Coordinates of C-alpha atoms and ligand atoms in Angstrom, one line a residue:
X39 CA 106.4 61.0 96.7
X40 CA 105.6 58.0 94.5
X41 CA 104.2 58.3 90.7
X42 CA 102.8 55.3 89.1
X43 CA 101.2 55.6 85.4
X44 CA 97.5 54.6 84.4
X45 CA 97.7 54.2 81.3
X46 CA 101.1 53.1 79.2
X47 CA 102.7 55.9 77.0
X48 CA 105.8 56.6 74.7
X49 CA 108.6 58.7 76.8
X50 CA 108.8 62.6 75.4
X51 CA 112.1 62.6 73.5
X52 CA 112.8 66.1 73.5
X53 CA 115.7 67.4 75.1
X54 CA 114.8 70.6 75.5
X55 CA 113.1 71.4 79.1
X56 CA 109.5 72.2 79.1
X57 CA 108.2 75.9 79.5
X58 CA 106.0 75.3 82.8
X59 CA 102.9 77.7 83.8
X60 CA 101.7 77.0 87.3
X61 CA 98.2 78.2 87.5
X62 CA 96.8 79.8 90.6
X63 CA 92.9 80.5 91.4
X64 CA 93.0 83.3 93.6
X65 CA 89.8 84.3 96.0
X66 CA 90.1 86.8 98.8
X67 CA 93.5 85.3 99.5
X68 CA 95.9 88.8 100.4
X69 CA 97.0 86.2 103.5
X70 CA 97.6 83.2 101.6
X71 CA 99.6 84.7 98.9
X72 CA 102.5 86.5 100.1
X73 CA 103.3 82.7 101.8
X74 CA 102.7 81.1 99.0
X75 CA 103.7 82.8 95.9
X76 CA 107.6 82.7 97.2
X77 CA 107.4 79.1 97.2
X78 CA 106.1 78.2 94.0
X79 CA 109.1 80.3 92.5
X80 CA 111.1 78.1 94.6
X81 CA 109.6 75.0 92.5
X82 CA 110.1 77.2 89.6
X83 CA 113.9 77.7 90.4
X84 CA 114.6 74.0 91.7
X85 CA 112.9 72.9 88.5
X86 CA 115.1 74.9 86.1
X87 CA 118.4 73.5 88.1
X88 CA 117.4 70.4 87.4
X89 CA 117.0 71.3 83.8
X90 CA 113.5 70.0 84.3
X91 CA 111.4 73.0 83.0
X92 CA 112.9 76.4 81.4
X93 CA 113.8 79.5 83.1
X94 CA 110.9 80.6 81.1
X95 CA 108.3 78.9 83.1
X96 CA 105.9 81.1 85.2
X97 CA 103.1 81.2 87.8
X98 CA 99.9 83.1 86.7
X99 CA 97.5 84.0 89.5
X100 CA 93.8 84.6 88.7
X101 CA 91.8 86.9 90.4
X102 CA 88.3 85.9 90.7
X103 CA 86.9 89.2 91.3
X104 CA 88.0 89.1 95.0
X105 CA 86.4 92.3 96.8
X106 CA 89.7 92.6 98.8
X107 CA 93.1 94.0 97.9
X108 CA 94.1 90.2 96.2
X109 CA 94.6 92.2 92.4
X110 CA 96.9 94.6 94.4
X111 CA 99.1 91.6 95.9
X112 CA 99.2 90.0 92.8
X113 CA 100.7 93.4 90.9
X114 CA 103.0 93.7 93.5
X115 CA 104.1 90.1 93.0
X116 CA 104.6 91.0 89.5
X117 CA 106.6 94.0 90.0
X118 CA 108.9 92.1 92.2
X119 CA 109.2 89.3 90.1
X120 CA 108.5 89.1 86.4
X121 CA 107.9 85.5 86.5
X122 CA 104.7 86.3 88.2
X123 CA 101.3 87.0 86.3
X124 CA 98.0 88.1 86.9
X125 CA 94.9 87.7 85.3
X126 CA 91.3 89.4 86.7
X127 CA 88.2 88.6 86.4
X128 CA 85.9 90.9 86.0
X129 CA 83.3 89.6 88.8
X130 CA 83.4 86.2 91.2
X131 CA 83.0 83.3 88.5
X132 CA 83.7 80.8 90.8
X133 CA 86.5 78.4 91.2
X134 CA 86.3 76.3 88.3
X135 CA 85.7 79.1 86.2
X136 CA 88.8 80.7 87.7
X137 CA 91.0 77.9 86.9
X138 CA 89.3 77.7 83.5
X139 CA 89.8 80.8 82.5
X140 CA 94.2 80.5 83.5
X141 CA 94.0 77.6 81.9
X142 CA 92.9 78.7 79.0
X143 CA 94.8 81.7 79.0
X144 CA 98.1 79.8 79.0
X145 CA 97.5 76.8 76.9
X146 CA 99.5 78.4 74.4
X147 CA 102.5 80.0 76.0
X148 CA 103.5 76.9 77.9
X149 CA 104.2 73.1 77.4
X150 CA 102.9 71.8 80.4
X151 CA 100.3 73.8 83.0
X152 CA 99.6 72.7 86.7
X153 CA 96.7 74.0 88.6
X154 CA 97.4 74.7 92.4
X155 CA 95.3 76.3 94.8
X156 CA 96.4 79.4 96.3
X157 CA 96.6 78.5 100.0
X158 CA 99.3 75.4 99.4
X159 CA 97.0 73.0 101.1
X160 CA 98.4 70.6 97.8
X161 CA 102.3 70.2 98.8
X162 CA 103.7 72.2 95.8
X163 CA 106.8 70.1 95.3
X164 CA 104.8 67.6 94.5
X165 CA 104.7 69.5 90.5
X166 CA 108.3 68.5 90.7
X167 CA 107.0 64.5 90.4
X168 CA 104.3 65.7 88.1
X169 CA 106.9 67.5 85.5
X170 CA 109.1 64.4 85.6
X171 CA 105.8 62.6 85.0
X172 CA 105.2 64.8 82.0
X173 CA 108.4 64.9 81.1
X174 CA 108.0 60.4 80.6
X175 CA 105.3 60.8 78.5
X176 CA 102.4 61.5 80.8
X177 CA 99.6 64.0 79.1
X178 CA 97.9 64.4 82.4
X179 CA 99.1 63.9 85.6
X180 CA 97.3 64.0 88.6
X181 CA 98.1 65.1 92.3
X182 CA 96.3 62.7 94.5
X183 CA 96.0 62.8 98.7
X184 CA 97.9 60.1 100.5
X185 CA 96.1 60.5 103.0
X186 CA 93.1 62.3 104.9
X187 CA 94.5 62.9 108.3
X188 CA 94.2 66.7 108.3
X189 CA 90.6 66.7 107.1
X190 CA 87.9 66.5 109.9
X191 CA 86.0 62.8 110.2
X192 CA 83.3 64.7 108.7
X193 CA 84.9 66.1 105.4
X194 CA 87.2 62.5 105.7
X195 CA 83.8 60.8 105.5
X196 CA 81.1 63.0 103.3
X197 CA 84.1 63.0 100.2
X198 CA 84.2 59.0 100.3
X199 CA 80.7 58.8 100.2
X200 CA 80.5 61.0 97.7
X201 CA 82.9 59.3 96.0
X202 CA 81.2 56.4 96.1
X203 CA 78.2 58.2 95.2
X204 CA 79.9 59.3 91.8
X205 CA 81.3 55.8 90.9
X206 CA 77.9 54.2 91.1
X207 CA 76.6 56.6 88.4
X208 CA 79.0 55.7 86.4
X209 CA 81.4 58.9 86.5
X210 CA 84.6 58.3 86.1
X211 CA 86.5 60.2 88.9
X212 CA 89.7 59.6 91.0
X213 CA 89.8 58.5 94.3
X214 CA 91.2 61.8 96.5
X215 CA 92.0 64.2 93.5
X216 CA 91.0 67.4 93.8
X217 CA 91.7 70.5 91.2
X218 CA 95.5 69.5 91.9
X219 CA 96.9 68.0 88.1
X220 CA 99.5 68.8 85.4
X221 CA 97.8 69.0 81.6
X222 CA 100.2 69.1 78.7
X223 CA 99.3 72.0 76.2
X224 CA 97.5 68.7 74.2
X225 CA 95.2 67.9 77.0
X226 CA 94.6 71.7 77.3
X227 CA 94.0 72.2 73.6
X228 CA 91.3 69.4 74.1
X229 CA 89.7 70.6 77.3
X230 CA 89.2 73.8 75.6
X231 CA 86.7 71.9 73.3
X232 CA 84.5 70.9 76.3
X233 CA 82.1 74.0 76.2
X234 CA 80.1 73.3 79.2
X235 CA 78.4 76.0 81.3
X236 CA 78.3 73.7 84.2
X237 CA 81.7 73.4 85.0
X238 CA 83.2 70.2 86.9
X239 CA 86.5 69.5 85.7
X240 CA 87.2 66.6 88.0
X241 CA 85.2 64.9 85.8
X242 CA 85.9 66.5 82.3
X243 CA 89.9 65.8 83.1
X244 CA 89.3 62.1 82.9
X245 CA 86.5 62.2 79.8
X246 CA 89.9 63.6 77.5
X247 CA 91.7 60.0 77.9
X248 CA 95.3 61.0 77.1
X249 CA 97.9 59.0 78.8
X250 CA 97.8 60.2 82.3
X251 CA 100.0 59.4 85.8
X252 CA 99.2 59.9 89.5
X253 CA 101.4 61.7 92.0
X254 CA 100.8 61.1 95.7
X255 CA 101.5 64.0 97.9
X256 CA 100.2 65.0 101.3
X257 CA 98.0 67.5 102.1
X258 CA 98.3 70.3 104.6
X259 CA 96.2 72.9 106.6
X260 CA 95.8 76.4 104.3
X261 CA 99.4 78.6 104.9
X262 CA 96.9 81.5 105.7
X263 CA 93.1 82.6 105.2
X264 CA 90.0 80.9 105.5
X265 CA 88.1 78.0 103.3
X266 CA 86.0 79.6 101.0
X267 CA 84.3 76.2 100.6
X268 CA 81.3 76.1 103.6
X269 CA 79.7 73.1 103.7
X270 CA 76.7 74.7 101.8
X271 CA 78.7 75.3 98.5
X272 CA 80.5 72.1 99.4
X273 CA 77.2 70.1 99.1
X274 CA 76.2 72.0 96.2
X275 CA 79.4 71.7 94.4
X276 CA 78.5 67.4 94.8
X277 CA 75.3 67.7 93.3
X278 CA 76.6 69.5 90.4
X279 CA 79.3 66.8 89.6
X280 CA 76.4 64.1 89.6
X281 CA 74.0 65.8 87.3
X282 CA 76.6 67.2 84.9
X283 CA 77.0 63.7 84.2
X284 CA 74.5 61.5 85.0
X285 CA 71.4 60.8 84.1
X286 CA 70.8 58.0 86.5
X287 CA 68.6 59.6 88.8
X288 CA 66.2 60.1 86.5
X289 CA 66.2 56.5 85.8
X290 CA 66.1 55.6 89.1
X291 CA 63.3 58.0 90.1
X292 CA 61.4 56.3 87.2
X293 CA 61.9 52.7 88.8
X294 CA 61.4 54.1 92.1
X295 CA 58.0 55.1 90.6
X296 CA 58.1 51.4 88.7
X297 CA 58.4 49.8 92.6
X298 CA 56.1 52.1 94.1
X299 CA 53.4 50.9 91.3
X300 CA 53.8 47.0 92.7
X301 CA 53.7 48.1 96.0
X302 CA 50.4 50.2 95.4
X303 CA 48.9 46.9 94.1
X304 CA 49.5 45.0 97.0
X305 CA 48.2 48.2 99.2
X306 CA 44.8 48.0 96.7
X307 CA 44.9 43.9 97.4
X308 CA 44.7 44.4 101.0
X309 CA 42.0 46.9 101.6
X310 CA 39.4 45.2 98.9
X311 CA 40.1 42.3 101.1
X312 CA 39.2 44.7 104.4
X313 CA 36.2 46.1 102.7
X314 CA 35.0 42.7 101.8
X315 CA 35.7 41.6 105.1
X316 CA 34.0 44.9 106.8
X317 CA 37.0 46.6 108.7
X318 CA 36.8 49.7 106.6
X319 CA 36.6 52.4 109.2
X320 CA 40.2 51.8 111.1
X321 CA 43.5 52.8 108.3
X322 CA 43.5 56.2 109.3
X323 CA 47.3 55.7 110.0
X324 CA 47.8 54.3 107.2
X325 CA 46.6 56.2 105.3
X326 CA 48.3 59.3 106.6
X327 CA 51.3 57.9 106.2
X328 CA 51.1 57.1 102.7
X329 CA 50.3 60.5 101.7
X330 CA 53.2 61.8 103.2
X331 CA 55.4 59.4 102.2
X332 CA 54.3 59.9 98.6
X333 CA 53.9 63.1 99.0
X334 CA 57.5 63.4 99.7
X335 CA 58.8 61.2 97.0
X336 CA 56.8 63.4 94.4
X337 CA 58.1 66.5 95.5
X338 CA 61.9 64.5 95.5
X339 CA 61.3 63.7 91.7
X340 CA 59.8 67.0 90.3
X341 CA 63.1 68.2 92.3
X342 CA 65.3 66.1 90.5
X343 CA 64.0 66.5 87.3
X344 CA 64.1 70.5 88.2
X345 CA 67.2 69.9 88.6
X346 CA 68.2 68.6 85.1
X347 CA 65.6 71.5 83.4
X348 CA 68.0 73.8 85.1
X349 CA 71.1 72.7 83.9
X350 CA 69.3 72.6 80.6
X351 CA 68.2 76.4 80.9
X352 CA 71.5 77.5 81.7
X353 CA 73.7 75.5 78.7
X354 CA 71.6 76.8 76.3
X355 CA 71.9 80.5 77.2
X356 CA 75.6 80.1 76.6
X357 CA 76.9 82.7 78.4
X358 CA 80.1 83.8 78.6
X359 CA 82.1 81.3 81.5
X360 CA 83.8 84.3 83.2
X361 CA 85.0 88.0 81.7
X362 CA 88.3 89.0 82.0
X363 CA 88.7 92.6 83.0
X364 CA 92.5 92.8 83.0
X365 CA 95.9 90.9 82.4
X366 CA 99.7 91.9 83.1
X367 CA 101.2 90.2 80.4
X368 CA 99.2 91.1 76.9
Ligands
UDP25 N1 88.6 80.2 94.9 C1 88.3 80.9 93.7 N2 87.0 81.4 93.6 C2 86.0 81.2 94.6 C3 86.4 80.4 95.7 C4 87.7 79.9 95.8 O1 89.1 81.2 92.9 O2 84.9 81.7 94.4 C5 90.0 79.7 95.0 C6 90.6 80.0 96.4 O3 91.3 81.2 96.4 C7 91.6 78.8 96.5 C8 90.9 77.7 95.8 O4 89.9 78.3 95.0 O5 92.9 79.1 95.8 C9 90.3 76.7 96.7 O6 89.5 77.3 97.7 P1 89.6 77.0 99.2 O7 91.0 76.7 99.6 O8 88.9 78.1 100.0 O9 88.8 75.6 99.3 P2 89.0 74.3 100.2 O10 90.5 74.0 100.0 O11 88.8 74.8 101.6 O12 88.1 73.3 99.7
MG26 MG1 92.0 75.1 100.4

């Protein structure tokens, strides 16, 4: 694993190690986590040997209101170890809302929180990189894919293009970086202010601006389970992280609209010339077509506009991002 900073920043001059929560959203996963929980406490122990974190540092596993027995395997984890926490949720809030709500419930009992998925799919000793990282100065680090080779061309190709996609709107993202990152309790004390309903935290992490660092790590299959990511939610998920921030696409259906207007000109040009010139009966083709086509393009823009309205109507309700209905540690 390789780090290299973004931006520069000045080295953390404490000597004392860091206290180190390792966040983990936790969905319908009673397969994934008796595989995986052992082996973040590994991290956890090779990282206090090192005297790179304290022997205080500790994993807290969210349950997002999984219908399963997850809550029981995370109690037993507890039991078993005391370094292990749980927090519920008191109904499926999703997982950004699961990893907000960890975060949030840590930011002051730790120096330094990473956020991991539950399945291991991010190579966990990669936090080892990312605590060094922190440990030089970084306020954010981020966990970013070396490579796609496990992912299928599909997935491989739809997240460039989305990618893409988000960079010409002007959202800054990373390249490859998923919900994988370390945030100092600083970054955390400022994400906290961020009081969006629509939650997209790939794109919030970078709108905070502290120094920040990447780590590259591979990226595996799941240890156990199933993806709870179908393509549905998937695509979804996209179009949320676009119109959370952007408002391009209103723009652009506006010049759309703008283009349409020159082209409609030119359309009126030509048929007073055919009317003039008597060919008016023939165009039925034409004609059809254009209706359709701007048919469609109408419905596309009251879509996209619905789209905004609804993210309007749900910020201003201002609900409540997720409940908690119980924690181990008080
Ligand atoms: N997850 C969650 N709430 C949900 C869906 C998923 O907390 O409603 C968690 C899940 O347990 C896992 C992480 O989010 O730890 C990522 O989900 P998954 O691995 O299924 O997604 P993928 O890696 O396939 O995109
Ligand atoms: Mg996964």
């Amino acid at each position: 694993m390789q780090t290299s900073p973004i931006n520069p920043h000045p080295v953390r001059n404490d000597e004392r190690p860091p206290r180190l929560a390792i966040v983990v959203p936790c969905y319908k996963e009673t397969e994934a986590l008796p595989a995986s929980l052992p082996r973040l406490l590994e991290v956890l122990d090779e990282l206090a040997c090192e005297g790179l974190a304290s022997a205080e540092s500790f994993l807290l596993c969210v349950d997002d209101g999984s219908p399963d027995a997850t809550w029981q395997t995370i109690l037993a984890a507890a039991c078993n170890d005391s370094r292990v926490r749980g927090l519920a949720l008191a109904h499926n809030a999703g997982h950004q809302y699961a990893l907000l709500a960890g975060l949030m419930e840590v930011r002051e009992q730790c120096e330094a929180a990473v956020s991991i998925d539950a399945d291991l799919q991010d190579d966990p000793r990669a936090i080892i990189d990312m605590v060094r990282a922190f440990r030089a100065g970084a306020e954010i680090v981020y966990g970013v894919r070396r490579s796609r080779a496990t992912d299928t061309w599909f997935k491989r190709n739809s997240a460039r293009a989305f990618y893409k996609l988000q960079r010409s709107m002007g959202l800054e993202s990373i390249y490859d970086h998923a919900d994988y990152r370390l945030m100092s309790a600083r970054a955390l004390q400022e994400l906290s202010r961020f009081r969006e309903q629509n939650l997209f935290l790939r794109g919030i992490v970078p709108l905070i601006g502290l120094s920040t660092s990447i780590v590259y790590y591979d990226r595996a299959e799941r240890v156990a389970g199933e993806s709870k990511y179908p393509f549905a939610k998937m695509l979804s998920f996209s179009v949320d992280g676009i119109t959370s921030f952007s408002a391009r696409p209103l723009r652009w259906i506006f010049f759309t609209g703008l283009t349409l207007l020159g082209v409609d000109l030119l359309v009126g040009l030509y048929v007073l010339i055919s009317i003039l010139r008597g060919h008016t009966v023939w165009g039925w083709s034409s004609l059809m077509l254009s209706v359709w086509f701007l048919g469609s393009l109408i419905l596309m823009a009251v879509g996209v506009v619905g789209e905004y309205i609804g993210k309007i109507f749900t910020e201003v309700k201002a609900r409540p991002r997720y409940i908690v209905r119980e924690r181990t540690v008080k």
